[in-house]
Coordinates of C-alpha atoms and ligand atoms in Angstrom, one line a residue:
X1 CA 15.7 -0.2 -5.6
X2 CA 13.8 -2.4 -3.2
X3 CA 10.7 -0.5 -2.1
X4 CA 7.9 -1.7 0.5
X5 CA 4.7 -0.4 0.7
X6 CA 2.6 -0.9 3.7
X7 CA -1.2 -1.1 2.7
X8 CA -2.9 -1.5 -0.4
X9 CA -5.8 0.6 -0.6
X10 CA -6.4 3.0 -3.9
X11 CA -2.9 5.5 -2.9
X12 CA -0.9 2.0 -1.6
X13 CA -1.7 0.1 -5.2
X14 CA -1.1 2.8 -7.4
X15 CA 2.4 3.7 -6.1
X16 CA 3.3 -0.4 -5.8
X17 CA 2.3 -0.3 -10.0
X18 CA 3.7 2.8 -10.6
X19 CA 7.0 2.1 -8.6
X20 CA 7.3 -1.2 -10.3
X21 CA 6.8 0.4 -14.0
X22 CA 9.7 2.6 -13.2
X23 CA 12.3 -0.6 -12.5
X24 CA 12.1 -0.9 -9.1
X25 CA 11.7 -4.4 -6.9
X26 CA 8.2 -3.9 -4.4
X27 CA 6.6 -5.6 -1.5
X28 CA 2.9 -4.5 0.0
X29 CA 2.3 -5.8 3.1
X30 CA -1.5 -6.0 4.1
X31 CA -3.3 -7.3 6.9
X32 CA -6.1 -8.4 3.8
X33 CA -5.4 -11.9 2.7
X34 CA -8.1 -11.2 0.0
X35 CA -6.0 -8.5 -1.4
X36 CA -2.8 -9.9 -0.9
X37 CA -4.1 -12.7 -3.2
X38 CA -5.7 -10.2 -5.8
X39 CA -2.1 -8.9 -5.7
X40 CA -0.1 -11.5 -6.2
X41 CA -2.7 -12.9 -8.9
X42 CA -2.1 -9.5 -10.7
X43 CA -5.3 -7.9 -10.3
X44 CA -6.2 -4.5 -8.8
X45 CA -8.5 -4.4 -5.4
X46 CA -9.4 -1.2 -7.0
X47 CA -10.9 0.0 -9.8
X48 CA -8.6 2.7 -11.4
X49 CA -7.7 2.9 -15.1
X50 CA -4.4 1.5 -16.3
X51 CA -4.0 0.1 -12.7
X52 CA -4.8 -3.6 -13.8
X53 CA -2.4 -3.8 -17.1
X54 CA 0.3 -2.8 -14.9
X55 CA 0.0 -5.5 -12.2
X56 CA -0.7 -8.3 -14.5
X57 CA 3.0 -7.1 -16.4
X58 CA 4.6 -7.0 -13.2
X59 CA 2.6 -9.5 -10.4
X60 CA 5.1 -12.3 -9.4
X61 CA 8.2 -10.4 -11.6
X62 CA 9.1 -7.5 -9.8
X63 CA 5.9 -6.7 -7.7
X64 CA 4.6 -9.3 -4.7
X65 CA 2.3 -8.9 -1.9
X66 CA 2.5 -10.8 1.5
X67 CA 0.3 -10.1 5.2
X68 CA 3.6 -11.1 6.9
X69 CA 5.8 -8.0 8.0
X70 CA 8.6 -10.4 8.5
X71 CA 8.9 -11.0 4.3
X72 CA 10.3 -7.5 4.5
X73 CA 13.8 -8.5 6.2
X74 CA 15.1 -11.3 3.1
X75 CA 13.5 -8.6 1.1
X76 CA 15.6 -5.7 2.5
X77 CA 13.6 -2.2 1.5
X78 CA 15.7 0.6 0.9
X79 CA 12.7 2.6 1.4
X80 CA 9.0 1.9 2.9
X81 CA 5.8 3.6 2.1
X82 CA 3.2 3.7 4.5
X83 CA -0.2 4.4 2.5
X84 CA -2.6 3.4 5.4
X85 CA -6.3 5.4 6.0
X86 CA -6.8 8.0 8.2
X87 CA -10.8 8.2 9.0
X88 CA -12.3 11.2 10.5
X89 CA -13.2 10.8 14.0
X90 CA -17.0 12.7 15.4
X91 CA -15.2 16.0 15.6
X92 CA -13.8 15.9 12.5
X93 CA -10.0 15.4 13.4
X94 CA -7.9 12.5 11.6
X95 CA -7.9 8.8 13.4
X96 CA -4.3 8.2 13.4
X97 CA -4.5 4.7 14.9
X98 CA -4.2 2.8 11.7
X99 CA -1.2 4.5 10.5
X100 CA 0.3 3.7 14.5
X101 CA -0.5 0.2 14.0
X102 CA 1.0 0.0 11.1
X103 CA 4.0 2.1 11.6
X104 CA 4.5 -0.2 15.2
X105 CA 4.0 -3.5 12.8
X106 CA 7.0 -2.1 10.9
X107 CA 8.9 -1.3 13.7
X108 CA 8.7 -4.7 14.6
X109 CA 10.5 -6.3 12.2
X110 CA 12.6 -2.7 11.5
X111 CA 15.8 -3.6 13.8
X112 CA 16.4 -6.8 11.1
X113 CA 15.8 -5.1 7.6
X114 CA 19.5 -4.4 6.6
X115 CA 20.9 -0.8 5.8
X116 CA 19.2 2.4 7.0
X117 CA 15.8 2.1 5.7
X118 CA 13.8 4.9 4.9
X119 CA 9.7 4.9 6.5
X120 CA 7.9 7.6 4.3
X121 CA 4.5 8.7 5.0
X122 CA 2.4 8.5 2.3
X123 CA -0.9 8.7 4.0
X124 CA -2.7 12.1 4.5
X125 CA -1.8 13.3 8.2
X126 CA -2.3 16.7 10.2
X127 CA 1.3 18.3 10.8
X128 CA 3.9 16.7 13.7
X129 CA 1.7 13.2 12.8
X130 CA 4.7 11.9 11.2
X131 CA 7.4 13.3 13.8
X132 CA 5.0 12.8 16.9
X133 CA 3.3 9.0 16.2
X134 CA 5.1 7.4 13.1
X135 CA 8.5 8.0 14.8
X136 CA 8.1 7.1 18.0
X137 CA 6.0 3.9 17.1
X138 CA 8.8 2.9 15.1
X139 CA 11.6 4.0 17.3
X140 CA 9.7 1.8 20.2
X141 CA 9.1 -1.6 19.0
X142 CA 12.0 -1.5 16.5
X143 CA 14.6 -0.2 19.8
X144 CA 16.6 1.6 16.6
X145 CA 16.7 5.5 16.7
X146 CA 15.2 8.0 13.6
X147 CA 18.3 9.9 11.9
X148 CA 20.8 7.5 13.3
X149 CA 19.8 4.1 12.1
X150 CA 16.4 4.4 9.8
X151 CA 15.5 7.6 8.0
X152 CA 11.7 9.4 8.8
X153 CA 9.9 11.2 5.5
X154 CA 6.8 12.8 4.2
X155 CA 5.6 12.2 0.4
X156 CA 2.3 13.1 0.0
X157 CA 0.3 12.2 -2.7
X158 CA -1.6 14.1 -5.4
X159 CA -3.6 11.7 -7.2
X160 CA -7.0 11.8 -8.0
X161 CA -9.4 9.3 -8.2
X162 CA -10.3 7.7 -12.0
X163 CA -6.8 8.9 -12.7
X164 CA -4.2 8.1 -10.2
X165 CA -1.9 6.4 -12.5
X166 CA -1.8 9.4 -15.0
X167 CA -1.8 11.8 -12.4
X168 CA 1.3 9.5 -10.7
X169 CA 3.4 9.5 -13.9
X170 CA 2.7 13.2 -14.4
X171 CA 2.4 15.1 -11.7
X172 CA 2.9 18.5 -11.3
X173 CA 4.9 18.0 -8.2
X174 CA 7.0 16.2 -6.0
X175 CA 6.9 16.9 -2.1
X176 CA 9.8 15.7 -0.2
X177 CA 9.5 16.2 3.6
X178 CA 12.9 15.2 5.3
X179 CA 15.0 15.9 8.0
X180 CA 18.4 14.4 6.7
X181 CA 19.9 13.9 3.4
X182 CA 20.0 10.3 3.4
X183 CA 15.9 10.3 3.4
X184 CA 16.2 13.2 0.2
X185 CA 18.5 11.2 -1.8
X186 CA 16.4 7.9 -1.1
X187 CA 13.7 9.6 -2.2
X188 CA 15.2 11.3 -4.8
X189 CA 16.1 7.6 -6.7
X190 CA 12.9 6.5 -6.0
X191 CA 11.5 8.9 -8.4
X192 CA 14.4 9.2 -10.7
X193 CA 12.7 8.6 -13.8
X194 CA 10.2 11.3 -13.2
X195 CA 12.8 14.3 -11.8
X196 CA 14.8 13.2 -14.8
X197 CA 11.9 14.7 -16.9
X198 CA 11.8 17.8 -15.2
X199 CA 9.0 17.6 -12.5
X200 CA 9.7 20.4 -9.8
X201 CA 10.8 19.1 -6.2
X202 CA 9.5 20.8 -3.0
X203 CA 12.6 19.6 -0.7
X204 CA 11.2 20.4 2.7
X205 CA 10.6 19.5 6.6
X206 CA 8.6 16.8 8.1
X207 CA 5.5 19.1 9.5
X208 CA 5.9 21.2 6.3
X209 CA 5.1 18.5 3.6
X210 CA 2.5 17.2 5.5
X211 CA 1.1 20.7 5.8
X212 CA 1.0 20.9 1.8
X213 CA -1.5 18.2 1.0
X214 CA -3.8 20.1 3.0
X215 CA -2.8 23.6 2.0
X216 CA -3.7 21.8 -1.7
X217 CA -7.2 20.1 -1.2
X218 CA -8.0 22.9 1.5
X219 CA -7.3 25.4 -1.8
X220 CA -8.7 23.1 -4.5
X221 CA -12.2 22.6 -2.2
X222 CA -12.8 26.4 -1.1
X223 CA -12.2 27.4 -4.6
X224 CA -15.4 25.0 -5.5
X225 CA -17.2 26.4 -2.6
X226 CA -16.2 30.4 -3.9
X227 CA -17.5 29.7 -7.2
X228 CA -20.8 27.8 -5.5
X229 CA -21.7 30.7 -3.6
X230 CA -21.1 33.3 -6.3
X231 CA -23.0 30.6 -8.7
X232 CA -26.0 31.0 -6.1
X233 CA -26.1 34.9 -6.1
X234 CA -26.2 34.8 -10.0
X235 CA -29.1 32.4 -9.7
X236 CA -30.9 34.9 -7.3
X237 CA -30.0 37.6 -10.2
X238 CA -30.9 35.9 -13.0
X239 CA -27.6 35.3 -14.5
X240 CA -25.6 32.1 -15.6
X241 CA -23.3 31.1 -13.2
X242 CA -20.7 29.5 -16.0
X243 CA -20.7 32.0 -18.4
X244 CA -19.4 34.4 -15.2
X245 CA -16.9 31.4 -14.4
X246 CA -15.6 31.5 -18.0
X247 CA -14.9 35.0 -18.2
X248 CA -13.2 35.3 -14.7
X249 CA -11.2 31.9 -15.5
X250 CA -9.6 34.0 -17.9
X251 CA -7.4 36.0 -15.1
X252 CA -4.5 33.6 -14.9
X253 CA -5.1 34.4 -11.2
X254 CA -7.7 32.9 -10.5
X255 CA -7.2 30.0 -13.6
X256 CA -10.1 28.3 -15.9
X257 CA -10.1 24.9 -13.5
X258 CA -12.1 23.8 -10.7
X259 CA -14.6 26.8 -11.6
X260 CA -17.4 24.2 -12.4
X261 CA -20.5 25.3 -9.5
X262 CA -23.2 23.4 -8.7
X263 CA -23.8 20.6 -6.0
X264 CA -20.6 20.8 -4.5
X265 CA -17.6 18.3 -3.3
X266 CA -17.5 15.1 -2.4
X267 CA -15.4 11.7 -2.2
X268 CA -12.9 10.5 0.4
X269 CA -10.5 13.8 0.2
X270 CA -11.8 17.2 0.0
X271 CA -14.6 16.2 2.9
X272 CA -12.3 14.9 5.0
X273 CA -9.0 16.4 4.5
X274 CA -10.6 19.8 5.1
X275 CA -12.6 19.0 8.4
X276 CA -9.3 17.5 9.2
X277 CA -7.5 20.7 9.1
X278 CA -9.9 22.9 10.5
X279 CA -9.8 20.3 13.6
X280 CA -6.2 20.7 13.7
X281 CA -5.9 24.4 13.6
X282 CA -8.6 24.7 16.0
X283 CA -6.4 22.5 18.6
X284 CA -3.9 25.2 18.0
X285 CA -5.9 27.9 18.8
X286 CA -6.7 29.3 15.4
X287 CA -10.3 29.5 13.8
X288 CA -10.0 29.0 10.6
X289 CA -13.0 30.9 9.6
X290 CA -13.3 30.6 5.9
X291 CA -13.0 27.5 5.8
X292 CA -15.3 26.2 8.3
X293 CA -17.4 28.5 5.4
X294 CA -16.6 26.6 2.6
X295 CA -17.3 23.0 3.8
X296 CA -20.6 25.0 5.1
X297 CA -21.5 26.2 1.5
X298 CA -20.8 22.8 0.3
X299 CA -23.0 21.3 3.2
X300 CA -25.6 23.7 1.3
X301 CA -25.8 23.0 -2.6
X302 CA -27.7 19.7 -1.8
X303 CA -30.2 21.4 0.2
X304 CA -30.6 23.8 -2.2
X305 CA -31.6 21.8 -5.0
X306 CA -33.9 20.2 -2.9
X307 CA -35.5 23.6 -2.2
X308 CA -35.9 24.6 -5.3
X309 CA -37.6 21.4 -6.0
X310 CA -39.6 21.9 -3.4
X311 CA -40.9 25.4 -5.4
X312 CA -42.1 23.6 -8.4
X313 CA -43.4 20.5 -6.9
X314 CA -44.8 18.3 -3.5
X315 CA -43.0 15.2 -3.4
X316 CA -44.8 13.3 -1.2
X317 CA -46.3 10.2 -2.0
X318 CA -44.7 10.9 -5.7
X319 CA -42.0 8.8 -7.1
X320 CA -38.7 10.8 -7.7
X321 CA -35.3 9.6 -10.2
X322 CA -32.4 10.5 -9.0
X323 CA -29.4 10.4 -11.8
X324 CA -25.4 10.4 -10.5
X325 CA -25.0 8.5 -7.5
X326 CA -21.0 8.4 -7.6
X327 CA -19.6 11.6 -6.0
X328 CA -18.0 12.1 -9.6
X329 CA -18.2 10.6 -12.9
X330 CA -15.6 7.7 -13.8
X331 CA -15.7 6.1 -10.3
X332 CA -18.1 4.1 -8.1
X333 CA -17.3 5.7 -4.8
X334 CA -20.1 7.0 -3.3
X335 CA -18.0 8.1 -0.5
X336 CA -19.6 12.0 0.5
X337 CA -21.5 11.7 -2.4
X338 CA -23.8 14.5 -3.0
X339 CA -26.7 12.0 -3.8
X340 CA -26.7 11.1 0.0
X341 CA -28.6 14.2 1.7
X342 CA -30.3 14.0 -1.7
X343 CA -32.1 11.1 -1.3
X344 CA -32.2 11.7 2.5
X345 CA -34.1 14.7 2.1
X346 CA -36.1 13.1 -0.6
X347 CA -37.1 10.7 1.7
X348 CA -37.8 12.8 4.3
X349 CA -40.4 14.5 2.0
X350 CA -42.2 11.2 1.7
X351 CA -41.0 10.5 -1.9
X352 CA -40.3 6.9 -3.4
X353 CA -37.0 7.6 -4.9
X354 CA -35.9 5.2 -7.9
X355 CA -32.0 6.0 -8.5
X356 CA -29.6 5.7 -11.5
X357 CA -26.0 5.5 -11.7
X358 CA -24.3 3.9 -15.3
X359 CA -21.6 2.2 -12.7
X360 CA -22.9 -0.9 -11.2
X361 CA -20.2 -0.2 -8.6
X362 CA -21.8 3.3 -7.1
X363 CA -25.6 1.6 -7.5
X364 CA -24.5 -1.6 -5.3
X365 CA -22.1 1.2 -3.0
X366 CA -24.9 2.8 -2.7
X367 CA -28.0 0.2 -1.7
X368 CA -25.5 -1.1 1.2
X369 CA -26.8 2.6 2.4
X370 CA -30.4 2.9 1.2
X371 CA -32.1 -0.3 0.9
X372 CA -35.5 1.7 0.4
X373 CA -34.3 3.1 -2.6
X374 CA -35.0 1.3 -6.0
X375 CA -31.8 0.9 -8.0
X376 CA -32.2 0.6 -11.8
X377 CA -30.0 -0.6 -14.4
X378 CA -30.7 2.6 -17.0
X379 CA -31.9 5.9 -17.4
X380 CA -35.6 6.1 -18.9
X381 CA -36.9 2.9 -16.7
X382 CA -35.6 5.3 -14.0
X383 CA -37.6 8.3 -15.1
X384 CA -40.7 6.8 -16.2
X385 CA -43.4 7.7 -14.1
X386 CA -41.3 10.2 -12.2
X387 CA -42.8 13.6 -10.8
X388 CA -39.1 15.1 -10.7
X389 CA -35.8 13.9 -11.5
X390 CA -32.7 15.5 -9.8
X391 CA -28.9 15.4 -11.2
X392 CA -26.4 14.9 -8.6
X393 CA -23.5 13.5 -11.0
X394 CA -22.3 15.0 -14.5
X395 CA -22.1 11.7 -16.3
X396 CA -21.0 12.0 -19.8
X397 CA -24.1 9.9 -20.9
X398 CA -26.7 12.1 -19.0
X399 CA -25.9 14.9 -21.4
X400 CA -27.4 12.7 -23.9
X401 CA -31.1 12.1 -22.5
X402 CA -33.6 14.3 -24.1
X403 CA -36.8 12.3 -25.1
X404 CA -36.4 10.4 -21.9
X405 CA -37.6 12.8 -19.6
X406 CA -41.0 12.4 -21.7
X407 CA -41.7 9.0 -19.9
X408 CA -41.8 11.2 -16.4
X409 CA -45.5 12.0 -15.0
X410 CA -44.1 15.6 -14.1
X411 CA -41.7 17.6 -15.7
X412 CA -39.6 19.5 -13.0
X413 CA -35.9 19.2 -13.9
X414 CA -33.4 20.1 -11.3
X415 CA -29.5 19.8 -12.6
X416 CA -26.6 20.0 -9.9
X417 CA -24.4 19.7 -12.5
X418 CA -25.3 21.7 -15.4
X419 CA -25.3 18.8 -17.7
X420 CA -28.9 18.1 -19.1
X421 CA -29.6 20.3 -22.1
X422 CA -32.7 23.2 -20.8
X423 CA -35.5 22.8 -23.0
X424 CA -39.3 23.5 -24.2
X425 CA -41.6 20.9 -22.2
X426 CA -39.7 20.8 -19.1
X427 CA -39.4 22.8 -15.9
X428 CA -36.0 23.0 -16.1
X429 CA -34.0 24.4 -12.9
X430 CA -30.2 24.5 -13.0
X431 CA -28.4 24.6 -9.5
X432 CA -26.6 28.3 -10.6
X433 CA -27.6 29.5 -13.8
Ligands
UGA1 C1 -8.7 15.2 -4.8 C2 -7.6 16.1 -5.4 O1 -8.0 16.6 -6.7 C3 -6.3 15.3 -5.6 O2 -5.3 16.2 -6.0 C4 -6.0 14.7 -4.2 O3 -4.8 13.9 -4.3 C5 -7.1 13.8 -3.7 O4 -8.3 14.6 -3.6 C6 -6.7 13.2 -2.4 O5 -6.6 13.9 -1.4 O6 -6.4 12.0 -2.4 P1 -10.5 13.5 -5.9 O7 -11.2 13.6 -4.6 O8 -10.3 12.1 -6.5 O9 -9.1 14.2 -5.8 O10 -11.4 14.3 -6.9 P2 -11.5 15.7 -7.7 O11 -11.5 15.4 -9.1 O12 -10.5 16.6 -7.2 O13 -13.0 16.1 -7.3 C7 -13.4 16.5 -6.0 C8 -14.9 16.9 -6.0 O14 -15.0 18.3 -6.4 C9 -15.8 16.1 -6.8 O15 -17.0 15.8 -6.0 C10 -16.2 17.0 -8.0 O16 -17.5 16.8 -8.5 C11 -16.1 18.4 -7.3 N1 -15.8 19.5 -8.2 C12 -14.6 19.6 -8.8 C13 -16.8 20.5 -8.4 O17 -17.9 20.5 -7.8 N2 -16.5 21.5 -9.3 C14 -15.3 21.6 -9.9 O18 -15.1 22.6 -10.7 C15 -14.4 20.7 -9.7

């Protein structure tokens, strides 16, 4: 098939790869010369695993990028993915003017592409986005009619960050949000190779399969924030958080994943998508109460390590490492990071903070924000001379310091992510246990 792909951020990238791995022909379109260029020279703009080997197999074969919409008429798309941002506005509801500008770019050149071209929303919008702003951009500049002469669908995606490509080639679903069977069956060839192996299709409605992505990360990030505040009323009782997790993961219920407490959620999704739909519910009327509570309890966890730092030790005036500055391990987004009203409220408190993140990525990311904030290249220079050190992210490698936390003046531990071993000689303060 011939499949464009409008934007080519982390989500728009990983599909073009993916799509071309499966056999099929693809075109992004971005505004970015720079990575229109990266593109075409068959390197990622992101950093994802896997992501690189497959552009450099297929750049210039069966896998091009161009800034020009008009490329996409010679090149005829059965089928257009639009995986453009959608950034959170003050109150917290979705800026859909990217993916309007976008879908109106399309539209322009829409009324020459051949066929009966399918536009499927790939991005992350509140329910009616797609039927409401996508449809009608295209329908305008384009003068062609949804249903009758271009199909309209929903596909969100369920990739996370560090392993988008896995996730892509093995997911545990595919959403189909349609109106009419032509969009279904386009969509259905798209992924051929992966419905061929078995993976369950949700064939639903526009509003419907937009609603799902939420429903998901709305699930996944409350589930975090449950087992955050049941991890903080073990720690007023005295009892470890995780060995409570283990045993209730057991309950095929409630499931063994996402039961990891301590500093709480961050990155470009869970913050976002869930402000997003609390926003959107609220324009309809509805309050949804818990969870406006769990982006609260996530608000929280940082400020509770910083409280019970504050029990063992004045930071003012004393110099503080901070370890994990990436919102997880095995990226360098610092987007929502967890290390941000950390070092804020480190700050606040007077402290000279000295930070550490073994991606060179999430340390530059994260100087752009606090150039106050010394950034070192490893752990121990990092800890030396330190009064405290706090752990924000559970790097594999931060498992491994022991002897480090010896160079520190002080010795108060505090672990947000229960992965520093608790031992004789430290002050050692996990987040829930
Ligand atoms: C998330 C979802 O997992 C993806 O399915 C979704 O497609 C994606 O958002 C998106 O909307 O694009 P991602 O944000 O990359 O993916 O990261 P996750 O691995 O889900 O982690 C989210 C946050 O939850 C991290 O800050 C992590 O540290 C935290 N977390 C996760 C916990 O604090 N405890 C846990 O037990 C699990």
């Amino acid at each position: 098939m011939q499949i464009g792909i409008v934007g080519s951020g982390y989500v728009g990238t990983t599909v073009a790869a993916c799509l071309a791995d499966f056999g099929h022909d693809v075109m992004n379109v971005d505004i970015d010369e720079s990575i229109v260029r990266a593109l075409n020279d068959g390197e990622a703009p992101v950093s994802e695993p896997g992501l690189d080997a497959l552009l450099e197999r297929y750049a210039g074969e069966s896998l091009f990028a161009t800034s020009d919409y008009e490329d996409l008429v010679d090149f005829a798309p059965d089928v257009v993915f639009l995986a453009l941002p959608t950034p959170t506005n003050d109150d917290g509801s979705i800026d859909t003017s990217i993916v309007e500008a976008g879908a109106e770019a399309l539209g322009t050149v829409l009324a020459d592409i051949e066929g009966h071209p399918i536009v499927v929303v790939k991005s992350t919008v509140v329910p009616g986005t797609t039927q409401d702003v996508v449809g009608p951009a295209l329908e305008r500049e384009s003068g062609k009619r949804v249903g009758v002469d271009f199909g309209l669908a929903v596909n969100p995606e369920f990739l996370k960050e560090g392993s988008a490509v896995e996730d892509f080639n093995d997911p545990d679903k595919l959403v189909f949000g349609t109106d009419d069977d032509r969009a279904l069956e386009a969509l259905e060839a798209v992924y051929a190779p992966l419905i061929e192996e078995g993976t369950p299709v949700v064939d639903t409605d526009l509003r419907a399969a937009e609603m799902i992505k939420y429903a998901n990360n709305a699930f996944l990030a409350a589930k975090v924030s449950l087992i955050n505040d049941i991890g903080n009323i073990c720690k007023e009782f005295g009892i470890d958080a995780y060995e409570v997790a283990d045993a209730i993961g057991l309950d095929d219920r409630i499931g063994e994943q996402f039961l990891r407490s301590g500093a709480g959620w961050g990155g470009s999704c869970f913050p976002k998508d869930t402000k997003a739909i609390v926003a959107a519910a609220r324009e309809q009327g509805y309050d949804p109460q818990l969870l406006q509570a769990a982006i609260d309890v996530n608000d929280r966890q940082p400020q509770r390590m910083l409280d019970l730092l504050d029990s063992h030790v004045d930071v003012e005036g004393e110099r503080v490492a901070v370890l994990g500055l990436a919102f997880k391990p095995g990226t360098d987004d610092v987007r929502n990071s967890r290390a941000i009203p950390i070092i804020e409220g480190l700050q606040e408190r007077g402290a000279e903070v000295i930070a550490y993140d073994p991606n060179v990525g999430a340390r530059d990311n994260m100087a752009e924000r606090f150039p106050d904030v010394e950034f070192l290249a490893s752990a121990s220079p990092t800890l030396s001379g330190a009064a405290a050190a706090l752990v924000v992210t559970d790097w594999p490698e931060f498992a491994d310091l022991d002897r480090e936390f010896d160079l520190m003046s002080g010795n108060v531990v505090v672990d947000g992510r229960r992965i520093v071993e608790r031992r004789d000689g430290l002050v050692y303060e996990g987040l829930t246990w």
